[in-house]
mmCIF file with all atom_site columns, C-alpha atoms in Angstrom:
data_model
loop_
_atom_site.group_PDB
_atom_site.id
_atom_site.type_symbol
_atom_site.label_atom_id
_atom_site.label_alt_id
_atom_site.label_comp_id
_atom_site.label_asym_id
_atom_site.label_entity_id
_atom_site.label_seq_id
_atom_site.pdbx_PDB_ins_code
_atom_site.Cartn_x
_atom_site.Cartn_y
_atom_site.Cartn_z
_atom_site.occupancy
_atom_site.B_iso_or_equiv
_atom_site.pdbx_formal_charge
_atom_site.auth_seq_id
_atom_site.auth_comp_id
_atom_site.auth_asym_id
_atom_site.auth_atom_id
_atom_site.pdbx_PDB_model_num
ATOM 1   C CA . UNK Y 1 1   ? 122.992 65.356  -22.985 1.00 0.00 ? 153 UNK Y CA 1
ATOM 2   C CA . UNK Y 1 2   ? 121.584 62.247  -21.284 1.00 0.00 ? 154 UNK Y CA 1
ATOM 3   C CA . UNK Y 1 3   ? 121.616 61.465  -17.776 1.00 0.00 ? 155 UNK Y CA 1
ATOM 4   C CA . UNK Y 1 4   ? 120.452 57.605  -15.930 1.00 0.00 ? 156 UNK Y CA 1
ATOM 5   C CA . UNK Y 1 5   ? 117.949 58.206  -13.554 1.00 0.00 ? 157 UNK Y CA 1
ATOM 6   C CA . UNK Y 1 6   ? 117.845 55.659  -10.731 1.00 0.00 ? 158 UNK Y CA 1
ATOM 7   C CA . UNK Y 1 7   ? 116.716 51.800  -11.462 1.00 0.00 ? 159 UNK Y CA 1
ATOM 8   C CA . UNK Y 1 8   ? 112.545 51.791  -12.825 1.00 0.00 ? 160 UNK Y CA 1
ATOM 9   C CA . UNK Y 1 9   ? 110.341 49.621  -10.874 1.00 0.00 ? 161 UNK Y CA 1
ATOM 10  C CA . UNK Y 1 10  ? 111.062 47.526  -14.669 1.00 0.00 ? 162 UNK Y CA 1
ATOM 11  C CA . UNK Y 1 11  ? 114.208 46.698  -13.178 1.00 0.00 ? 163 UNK Y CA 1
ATOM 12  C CA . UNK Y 1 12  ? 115.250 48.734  -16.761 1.00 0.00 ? 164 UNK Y CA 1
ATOM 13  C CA . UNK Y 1 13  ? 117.340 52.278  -16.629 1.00 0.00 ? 165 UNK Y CA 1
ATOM 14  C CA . UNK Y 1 14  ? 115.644 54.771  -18.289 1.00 0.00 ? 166 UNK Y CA 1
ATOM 15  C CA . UNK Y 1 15  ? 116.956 57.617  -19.731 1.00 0.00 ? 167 UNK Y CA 1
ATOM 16  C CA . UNK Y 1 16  ? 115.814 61.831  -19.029 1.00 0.00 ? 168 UNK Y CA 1
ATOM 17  C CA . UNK Y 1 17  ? 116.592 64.272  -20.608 1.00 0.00 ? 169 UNK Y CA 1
ATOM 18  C CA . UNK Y 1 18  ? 118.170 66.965  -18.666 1.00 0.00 ? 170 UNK Y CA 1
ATOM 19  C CA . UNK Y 1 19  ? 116.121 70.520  -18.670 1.00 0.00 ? 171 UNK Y CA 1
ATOM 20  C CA . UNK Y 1 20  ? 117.287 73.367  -20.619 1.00 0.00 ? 172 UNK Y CA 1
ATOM 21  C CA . UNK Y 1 21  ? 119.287 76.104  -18.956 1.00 0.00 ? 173 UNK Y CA 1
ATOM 22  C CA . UNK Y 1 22  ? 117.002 78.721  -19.475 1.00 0.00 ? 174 UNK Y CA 1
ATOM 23  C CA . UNK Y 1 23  ? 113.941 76.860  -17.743 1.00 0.00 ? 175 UNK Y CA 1
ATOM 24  C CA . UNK Y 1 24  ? 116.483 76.079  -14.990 1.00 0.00 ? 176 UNK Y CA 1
ATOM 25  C CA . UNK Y 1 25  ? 117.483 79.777  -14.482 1.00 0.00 ? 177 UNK Y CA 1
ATOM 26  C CA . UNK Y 1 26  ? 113.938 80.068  -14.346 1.00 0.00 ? 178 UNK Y CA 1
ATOM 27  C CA . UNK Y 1 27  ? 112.784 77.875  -11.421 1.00 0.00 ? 179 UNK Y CA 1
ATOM 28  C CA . UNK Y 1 28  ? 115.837 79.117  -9.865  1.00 0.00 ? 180 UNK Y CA 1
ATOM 29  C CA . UNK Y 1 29  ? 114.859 82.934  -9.641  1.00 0.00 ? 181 UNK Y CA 1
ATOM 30  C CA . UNK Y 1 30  ? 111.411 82.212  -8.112  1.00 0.00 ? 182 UNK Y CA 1
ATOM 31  C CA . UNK Y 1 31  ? 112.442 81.661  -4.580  1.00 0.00 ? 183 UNK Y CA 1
ATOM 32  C CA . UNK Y 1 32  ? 114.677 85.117  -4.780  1.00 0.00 ? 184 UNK Y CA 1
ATOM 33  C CA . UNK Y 1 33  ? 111.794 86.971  -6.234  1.00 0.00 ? 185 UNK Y CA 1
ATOM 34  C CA . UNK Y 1 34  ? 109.191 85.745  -2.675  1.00 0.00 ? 186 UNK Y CA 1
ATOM 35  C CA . UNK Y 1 35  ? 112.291 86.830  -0.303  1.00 0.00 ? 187 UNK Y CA 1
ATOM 36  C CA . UNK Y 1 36  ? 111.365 89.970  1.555   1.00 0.00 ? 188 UNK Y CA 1
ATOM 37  C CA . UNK Y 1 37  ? 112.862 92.855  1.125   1.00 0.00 ? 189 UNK Y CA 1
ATOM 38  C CA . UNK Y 1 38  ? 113.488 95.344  3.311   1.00 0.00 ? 190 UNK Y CA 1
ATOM 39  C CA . UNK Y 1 39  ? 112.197 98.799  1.557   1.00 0.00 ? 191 UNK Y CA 1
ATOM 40  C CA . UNK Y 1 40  ? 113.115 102.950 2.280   1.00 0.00 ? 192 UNK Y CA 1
ATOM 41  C CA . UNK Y 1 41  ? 110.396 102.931 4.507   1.00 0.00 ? 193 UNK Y CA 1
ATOM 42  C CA . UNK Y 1 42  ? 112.233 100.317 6.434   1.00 0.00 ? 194 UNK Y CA 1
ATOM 43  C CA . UNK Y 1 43  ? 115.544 102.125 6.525   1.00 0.00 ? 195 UNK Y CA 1
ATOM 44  C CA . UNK Y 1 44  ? 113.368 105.480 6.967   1.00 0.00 ? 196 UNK Y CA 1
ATOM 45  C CA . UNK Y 1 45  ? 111.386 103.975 10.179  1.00 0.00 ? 197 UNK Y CA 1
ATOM 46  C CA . UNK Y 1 46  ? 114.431 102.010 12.140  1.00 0.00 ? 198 UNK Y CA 1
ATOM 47  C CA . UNK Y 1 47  ? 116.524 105.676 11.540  1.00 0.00 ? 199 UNK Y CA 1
ATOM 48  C CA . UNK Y 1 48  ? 113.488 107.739 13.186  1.00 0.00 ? 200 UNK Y CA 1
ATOM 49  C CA . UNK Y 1 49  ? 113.307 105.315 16.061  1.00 0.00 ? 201 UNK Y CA 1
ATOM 50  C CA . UNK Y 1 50  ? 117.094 105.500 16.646  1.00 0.00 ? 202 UNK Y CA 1
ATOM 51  C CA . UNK Y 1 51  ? 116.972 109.069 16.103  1.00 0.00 ? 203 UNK Y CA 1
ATOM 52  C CA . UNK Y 1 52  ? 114.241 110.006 18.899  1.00 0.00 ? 204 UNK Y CA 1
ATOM 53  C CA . UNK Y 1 53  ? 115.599 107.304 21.150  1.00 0.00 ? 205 UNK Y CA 1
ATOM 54  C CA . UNK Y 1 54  ? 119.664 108.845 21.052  1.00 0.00 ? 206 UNK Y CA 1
ATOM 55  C CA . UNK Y 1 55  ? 118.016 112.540 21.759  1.00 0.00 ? 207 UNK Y CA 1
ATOM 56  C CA . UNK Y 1 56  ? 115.881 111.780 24.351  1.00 0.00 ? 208 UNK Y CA 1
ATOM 57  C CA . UNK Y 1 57  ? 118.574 110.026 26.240  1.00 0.00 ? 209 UNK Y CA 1
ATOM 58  C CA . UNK Y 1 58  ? 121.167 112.804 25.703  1.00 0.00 ? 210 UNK Y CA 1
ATOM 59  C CA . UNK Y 1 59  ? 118.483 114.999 26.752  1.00 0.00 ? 211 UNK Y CA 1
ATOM 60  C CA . UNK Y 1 60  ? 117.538 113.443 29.943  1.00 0.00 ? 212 UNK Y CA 1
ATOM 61  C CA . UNK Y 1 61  ? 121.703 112.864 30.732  1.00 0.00 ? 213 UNK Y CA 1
ATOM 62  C CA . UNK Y 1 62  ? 122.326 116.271 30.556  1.00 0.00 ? 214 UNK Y CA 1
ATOM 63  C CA . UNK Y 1 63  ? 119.129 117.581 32.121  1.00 0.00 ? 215 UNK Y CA 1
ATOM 64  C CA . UNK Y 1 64  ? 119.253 115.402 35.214  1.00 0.00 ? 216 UNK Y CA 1
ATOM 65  C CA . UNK Y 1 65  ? 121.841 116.833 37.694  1.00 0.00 ? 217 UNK Y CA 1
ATOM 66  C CA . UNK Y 1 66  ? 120.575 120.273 36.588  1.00 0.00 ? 218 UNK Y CA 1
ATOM 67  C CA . UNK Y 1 67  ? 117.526 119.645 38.366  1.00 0.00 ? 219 UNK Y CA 1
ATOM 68  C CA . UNK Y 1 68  ? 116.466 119.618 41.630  1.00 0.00 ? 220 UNK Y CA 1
ATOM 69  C CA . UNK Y 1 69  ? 115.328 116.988 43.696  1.00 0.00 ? 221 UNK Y CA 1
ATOM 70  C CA . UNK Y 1 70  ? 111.627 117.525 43.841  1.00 0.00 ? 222 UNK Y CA 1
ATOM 71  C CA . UNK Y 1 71  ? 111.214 117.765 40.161  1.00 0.00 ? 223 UNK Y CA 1
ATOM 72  C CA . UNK Y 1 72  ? 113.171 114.607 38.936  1.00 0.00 ? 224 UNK Y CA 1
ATOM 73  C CA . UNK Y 1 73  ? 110.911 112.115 39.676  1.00 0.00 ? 225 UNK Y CA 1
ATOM 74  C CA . UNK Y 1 74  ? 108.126 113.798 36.681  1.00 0.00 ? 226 UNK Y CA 1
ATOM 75  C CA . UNK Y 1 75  ? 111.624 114.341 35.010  1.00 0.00 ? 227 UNK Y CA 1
ATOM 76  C CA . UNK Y 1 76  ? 111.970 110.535 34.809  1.00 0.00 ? 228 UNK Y CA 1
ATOM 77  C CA . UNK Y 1 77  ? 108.144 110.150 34.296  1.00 0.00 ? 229 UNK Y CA 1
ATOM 78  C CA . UNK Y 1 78  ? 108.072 112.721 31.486  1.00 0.00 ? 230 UNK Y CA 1
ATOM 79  C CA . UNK Y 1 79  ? 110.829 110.089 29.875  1.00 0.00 ? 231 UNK Y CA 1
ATOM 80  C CA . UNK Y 1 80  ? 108.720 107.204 30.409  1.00 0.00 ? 232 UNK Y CA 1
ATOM 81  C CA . UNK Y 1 81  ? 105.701 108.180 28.894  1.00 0.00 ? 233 UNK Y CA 1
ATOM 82  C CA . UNK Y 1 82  ? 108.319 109.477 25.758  1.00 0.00 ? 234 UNK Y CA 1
ATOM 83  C CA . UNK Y 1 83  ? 109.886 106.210 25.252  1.00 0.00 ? 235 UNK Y CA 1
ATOM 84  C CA . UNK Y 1 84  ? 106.232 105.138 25.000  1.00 0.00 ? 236 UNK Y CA 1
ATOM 85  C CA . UNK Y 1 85  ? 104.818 107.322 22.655  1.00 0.00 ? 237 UNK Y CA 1
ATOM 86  C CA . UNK Y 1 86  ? 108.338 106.787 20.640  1.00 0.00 ? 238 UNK Y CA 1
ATOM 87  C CA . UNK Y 1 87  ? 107.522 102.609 20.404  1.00 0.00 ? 239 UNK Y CA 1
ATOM 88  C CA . UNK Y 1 88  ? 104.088 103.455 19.874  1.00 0.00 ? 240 UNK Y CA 1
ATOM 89  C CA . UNK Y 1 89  ? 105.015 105.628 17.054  1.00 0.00 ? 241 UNK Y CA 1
ATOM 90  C CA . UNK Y 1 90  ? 107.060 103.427 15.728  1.00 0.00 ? 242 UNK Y CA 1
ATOM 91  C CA . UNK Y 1 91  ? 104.300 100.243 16.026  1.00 0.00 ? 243 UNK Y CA 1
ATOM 92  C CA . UNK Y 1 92  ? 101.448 103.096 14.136  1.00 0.00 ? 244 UNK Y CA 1
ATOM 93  C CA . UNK Y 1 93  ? 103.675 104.322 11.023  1.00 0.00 ? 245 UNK Y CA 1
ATOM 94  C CA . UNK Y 1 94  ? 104.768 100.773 10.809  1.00 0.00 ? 246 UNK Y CA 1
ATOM 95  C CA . UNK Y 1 95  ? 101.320 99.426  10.318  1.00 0.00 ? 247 UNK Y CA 1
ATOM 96  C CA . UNK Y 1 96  ? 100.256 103.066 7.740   1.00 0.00 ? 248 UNK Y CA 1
ATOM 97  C CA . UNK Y 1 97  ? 103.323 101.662 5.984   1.00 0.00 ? 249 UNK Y CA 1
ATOM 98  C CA . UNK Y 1 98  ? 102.262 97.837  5.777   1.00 0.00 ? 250 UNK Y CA 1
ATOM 99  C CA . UNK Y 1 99  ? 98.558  99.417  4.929   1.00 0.00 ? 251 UNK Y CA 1
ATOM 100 C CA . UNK Y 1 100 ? 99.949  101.506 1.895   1.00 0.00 ? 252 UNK Y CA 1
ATOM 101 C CA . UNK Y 1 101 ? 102.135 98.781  0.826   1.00 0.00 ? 253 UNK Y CA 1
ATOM 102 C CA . UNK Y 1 102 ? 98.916  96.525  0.257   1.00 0.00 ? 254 UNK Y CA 1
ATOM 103 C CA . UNK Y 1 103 ? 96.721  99.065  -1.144  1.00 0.00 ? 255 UNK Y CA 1
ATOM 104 C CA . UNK Y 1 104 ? 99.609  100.017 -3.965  1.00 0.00 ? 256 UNK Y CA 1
ATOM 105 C CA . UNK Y 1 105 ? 99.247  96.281  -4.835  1.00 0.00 ? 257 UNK Y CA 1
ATOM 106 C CA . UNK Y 1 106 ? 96.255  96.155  -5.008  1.00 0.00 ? 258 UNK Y CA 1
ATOM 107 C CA . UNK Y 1 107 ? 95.462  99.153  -6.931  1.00 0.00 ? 259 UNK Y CA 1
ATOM 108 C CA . UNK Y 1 108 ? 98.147  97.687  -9.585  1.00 0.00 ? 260 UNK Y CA 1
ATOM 109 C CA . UNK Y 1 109 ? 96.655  94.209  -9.246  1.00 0.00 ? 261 UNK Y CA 1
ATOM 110 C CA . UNK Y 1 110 ? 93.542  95.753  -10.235 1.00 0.00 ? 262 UNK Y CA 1
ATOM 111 C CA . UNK Y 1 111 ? 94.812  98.066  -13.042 1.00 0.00 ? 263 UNK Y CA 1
ATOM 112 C CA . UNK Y 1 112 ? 96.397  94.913  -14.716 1.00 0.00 ? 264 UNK Y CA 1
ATOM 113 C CA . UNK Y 1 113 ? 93.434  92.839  -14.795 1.00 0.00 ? 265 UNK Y CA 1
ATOM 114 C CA . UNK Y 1 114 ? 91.459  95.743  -15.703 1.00 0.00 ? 266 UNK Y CA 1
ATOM 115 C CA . UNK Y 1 115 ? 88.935  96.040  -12.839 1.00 0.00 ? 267 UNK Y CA 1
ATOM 116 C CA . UNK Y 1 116 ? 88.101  99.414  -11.225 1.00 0.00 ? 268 UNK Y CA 1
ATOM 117 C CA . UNK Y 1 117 ? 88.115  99.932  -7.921  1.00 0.00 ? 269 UNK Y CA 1
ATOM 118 C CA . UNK Y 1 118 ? 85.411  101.665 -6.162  1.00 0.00 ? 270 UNK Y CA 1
ATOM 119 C CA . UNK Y 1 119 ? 85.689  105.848 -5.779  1.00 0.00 ? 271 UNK Y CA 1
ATOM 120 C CA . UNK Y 1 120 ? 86.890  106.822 -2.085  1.00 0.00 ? 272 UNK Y CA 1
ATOM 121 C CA . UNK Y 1 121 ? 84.702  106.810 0.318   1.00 0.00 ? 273 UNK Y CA 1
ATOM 122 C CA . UNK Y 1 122 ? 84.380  109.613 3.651   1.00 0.00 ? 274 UNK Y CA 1
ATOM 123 C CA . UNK Y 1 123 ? 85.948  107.874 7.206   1.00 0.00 ? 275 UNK Y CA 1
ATOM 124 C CA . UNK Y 1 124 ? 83.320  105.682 8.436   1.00 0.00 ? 276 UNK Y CA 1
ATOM 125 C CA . UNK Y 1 125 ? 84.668  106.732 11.550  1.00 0.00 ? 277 UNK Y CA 1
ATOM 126 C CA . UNK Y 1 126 ? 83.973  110.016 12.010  1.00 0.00 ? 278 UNK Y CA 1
ATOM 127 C CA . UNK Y 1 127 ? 80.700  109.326 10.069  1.00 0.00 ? 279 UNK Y CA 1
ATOM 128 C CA . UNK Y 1 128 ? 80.240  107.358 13.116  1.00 0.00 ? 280 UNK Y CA 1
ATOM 129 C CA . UNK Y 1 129 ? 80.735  110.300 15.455  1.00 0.00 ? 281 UNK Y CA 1
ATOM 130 C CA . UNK Y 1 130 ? 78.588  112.110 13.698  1.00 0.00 ? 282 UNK Y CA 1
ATOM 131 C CA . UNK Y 1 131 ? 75.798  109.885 14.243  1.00 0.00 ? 283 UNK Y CA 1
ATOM 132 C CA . UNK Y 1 132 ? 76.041  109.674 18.290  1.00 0.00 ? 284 UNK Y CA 1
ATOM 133 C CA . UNK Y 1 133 ? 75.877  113.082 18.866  1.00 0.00 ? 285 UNK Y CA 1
ATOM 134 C CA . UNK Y 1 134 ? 73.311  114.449 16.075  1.00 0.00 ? 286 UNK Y CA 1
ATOM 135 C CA . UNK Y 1 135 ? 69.758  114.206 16.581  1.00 0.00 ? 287 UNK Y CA 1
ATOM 136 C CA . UNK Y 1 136 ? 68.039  111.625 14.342  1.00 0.00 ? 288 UNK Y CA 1
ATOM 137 C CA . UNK Y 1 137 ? 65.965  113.990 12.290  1.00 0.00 ? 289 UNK Y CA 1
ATOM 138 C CA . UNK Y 1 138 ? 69.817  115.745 11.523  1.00 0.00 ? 290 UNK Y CA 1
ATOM 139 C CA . UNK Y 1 139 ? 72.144  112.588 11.078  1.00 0.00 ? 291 UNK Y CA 1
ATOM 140 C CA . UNK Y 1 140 ? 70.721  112.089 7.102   1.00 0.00 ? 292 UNK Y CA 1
ATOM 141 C CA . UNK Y 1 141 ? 70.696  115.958 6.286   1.00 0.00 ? 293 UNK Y CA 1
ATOM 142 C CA . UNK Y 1 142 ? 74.392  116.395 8.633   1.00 0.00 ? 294 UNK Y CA 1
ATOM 143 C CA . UNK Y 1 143 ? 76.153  114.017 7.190   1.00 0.00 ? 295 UNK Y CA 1
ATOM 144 C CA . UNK Y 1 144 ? 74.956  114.051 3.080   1.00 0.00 ? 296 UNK Y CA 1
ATOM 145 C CA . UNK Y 1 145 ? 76.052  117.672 2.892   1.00 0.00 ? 297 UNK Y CA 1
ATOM 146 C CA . UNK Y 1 146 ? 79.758  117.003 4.683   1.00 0.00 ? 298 UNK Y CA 1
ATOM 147 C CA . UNK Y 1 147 ? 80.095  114.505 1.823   1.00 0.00 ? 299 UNK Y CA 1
ATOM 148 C CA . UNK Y 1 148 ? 78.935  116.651 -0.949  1.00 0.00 ? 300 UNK Y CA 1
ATOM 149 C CA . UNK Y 1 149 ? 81.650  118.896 0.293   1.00 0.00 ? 301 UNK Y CA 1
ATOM 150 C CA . UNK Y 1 150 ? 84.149  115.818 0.204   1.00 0.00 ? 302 UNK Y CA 1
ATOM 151 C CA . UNK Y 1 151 ? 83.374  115.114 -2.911  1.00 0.00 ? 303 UNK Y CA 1
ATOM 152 C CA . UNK Y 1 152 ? 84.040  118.530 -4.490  1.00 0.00 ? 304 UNK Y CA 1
ATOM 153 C CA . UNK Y 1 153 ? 87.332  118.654 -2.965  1.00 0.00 ? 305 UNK Y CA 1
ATOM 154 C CA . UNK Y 1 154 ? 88.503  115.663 -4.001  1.00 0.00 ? 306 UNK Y CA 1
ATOM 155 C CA . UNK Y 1 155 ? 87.300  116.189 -7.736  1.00 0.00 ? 307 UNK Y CA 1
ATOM 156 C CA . UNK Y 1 156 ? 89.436  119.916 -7.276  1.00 0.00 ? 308 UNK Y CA 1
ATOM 157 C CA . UNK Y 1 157 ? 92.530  118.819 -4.846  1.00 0.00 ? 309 UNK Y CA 1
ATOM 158 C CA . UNK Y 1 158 ? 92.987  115.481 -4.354  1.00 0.00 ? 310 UNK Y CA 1
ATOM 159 C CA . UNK Y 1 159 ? 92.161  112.739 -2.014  1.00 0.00 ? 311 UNK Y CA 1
ATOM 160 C CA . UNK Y 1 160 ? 93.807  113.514 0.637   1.00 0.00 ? 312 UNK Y CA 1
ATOM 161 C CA . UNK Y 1 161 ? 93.396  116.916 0.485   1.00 0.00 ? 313 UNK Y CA 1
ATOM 162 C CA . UNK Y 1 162 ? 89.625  115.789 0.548   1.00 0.00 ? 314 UNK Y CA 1
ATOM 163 C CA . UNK Y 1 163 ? 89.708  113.726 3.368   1.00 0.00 ? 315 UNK Y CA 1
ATOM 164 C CA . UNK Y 1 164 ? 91.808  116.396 5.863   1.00 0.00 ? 316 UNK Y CA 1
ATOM 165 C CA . UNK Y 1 165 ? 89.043  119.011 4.684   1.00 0.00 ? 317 UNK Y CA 1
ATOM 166 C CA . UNK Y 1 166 ? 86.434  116.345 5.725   1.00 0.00 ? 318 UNK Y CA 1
ATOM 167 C CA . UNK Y 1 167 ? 87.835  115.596 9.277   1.00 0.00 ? 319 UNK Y CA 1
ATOM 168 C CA . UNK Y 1 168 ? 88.325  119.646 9.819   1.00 0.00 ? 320 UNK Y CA 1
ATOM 169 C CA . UNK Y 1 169 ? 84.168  120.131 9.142   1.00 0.00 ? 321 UNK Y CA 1
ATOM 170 C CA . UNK Y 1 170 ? 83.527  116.459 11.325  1.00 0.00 ? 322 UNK Y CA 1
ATOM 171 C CA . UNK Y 1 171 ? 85.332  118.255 14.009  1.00 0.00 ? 323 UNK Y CA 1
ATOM 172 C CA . UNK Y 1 172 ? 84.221  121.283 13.854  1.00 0.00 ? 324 UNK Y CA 1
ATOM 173 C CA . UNK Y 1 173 ? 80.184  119.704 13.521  1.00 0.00 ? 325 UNK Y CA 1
ATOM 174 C CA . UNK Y 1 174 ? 81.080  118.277 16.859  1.00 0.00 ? 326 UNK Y CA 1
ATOM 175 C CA . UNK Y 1 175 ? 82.525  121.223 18.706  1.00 0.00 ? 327 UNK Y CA 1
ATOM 176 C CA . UNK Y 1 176 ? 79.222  122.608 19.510  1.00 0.00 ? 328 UNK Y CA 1
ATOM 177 C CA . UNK Y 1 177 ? 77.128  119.193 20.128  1.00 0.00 ? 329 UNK Y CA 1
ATOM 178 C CA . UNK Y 1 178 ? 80.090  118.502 22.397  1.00 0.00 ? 330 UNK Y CA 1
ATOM 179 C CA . UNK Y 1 179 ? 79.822  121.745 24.393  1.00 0.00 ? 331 UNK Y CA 1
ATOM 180 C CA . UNK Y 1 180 ? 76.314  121.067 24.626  1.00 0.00 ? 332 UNK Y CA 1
ATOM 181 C CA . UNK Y 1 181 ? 76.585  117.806 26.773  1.00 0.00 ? 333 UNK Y CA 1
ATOM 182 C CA . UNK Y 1 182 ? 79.333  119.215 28.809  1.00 0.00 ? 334 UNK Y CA 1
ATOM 183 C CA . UNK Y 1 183 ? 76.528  121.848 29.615  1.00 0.00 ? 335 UNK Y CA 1
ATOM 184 C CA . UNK Y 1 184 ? 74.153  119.273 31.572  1.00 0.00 ? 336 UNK Y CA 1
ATOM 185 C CA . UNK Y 1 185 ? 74.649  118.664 35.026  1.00 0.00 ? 337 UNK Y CA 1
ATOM 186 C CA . UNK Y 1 186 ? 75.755  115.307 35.324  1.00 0.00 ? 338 UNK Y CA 1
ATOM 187 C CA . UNK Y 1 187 ? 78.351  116.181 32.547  1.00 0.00 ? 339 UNK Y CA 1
ATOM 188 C CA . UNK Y 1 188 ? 80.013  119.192 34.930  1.00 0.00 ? 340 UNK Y CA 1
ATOM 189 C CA . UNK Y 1 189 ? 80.035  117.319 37.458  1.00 0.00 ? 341 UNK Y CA 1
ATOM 190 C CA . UNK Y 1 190 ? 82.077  114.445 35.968  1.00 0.00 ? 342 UNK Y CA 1
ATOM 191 C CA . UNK Y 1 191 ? 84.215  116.927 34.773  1.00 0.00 ? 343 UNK Y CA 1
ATOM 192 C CA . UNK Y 1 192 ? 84.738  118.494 38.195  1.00 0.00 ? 344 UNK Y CA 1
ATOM 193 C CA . UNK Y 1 193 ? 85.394  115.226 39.520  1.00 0.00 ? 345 UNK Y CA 1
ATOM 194 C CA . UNK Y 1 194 ? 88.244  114.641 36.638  1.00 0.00 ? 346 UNK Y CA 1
ATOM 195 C CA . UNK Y 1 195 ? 89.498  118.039 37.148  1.00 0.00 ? 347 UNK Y CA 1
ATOM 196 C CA . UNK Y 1 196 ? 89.851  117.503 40.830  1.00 0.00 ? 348 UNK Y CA 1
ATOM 197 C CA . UNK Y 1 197 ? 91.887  114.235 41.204  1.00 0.00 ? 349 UNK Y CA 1
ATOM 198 C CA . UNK Y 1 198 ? 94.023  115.809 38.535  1.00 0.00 ? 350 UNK Y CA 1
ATOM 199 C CA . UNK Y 1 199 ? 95.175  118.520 40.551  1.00 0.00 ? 351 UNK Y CA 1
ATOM 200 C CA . UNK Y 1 200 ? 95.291  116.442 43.395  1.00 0.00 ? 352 UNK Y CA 1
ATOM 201 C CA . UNK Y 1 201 ? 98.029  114.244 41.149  1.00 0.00 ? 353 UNK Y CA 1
ATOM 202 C CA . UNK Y 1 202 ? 99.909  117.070 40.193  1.00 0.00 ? 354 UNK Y CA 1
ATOM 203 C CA . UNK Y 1 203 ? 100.340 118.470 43.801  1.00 0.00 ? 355 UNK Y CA 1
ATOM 204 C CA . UNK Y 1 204 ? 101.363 115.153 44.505  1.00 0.00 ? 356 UNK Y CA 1
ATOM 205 C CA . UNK Y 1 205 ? 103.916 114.574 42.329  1.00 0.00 ? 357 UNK Y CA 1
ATOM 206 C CA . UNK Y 1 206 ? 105.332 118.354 43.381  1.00 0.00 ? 358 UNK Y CA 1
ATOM 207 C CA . UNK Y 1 207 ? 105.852 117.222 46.608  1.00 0.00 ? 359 UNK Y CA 1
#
């Protein structure tokens, strides 16, 4: 089949052939394939969001006139700072969920065109809090043998079996050097002072 295009700058009609139905189909499809689409984790996070927002608000219908007076105002604060933690949630496994999303593709980008990825790697992070509160002689010796240790688990377990083991010994490194500072002066006596207005809130708000 022939079709006229419009008049060539010949002043001559020229003819073009039409493209074949399978290329067609073709150029067609591309524009579905780039829509979004909304994935399980979608469905998964909008249900949880729903979900905690319908039971708090039962909750705090039903709890309301049951209480008295005095303790309805931290009744309604207690709600507050749920609905808060609930959109905050929601904004966190939202972002873990665009985060795994683009490390899957990547890892399958990567398998494809046959490059290897580098092997995990310890949380900066908490390699990070390691080296404010260790002493500089102990940061190099500290933190090499935490990631020996993260190393062997993760050839034995798994990754993230590896890094929950690692956070557990980061955190329990710090305990002590923590305890330590709070043992200094100026350290109790911030903490007295933090102690203090929050008992001074509390009676407050049990007025």
């Amino acid at each position: 089949m022939r079709r006229l295009s419009k008049e060539s700058p010949s002043g001559k009609l020229r003819a073009v052939k039409k493209a074949p139905e399978g290329i067609r189909c073709l150029e067609d499809s591309v524009d579905t394939e780039n829509r979004p689409r909304i994935t399980k984790q979608d469905y998964l996070r909008k249900g949880m969001f729903f979900l905690a927002t319908a039971v708090s608000v039962g909750v705090g219908l039903v709890m309301f006139p049951l209480l008295p007076a005095t303790s309805r105002l931290m009744f309604v604060a207690a709600l507050d700072i749920l609905a808060i933690w609930i959109i905050c949630s929601r904004t966190v496994v939202g972002t873990y969920v665009e985060m795994y999303e683009r490390m899957k593709s990547k890892v399958m980008h990567d398998s494809a065109s046959g490059k290897h990825s580098s092997p995990p790697q310890p949380s900066k992070s908490l390699d990070f809090l390691l080296y404010l509160f260790l002493k500089k002689e102990d940061r190099l010796t500290a933190i090499g043998d935490l990631h020996e240790q993260f190393y062997e688990v993760l050839v034995t377990f798994g990754l993230w079996q590896a890094r929950v083991c690692y956070a557990k010994n980061v955190l329990s490194s710090l305990w002590p050097l923590i305890a330590r500072k709070l043992q200094r002066p100026f350290a109790k006596l911030l903490l007295r002072l933090g102690l203090g207005v929050l008992e001074e809130w509390i009676r407050r708000m049990g007025r």
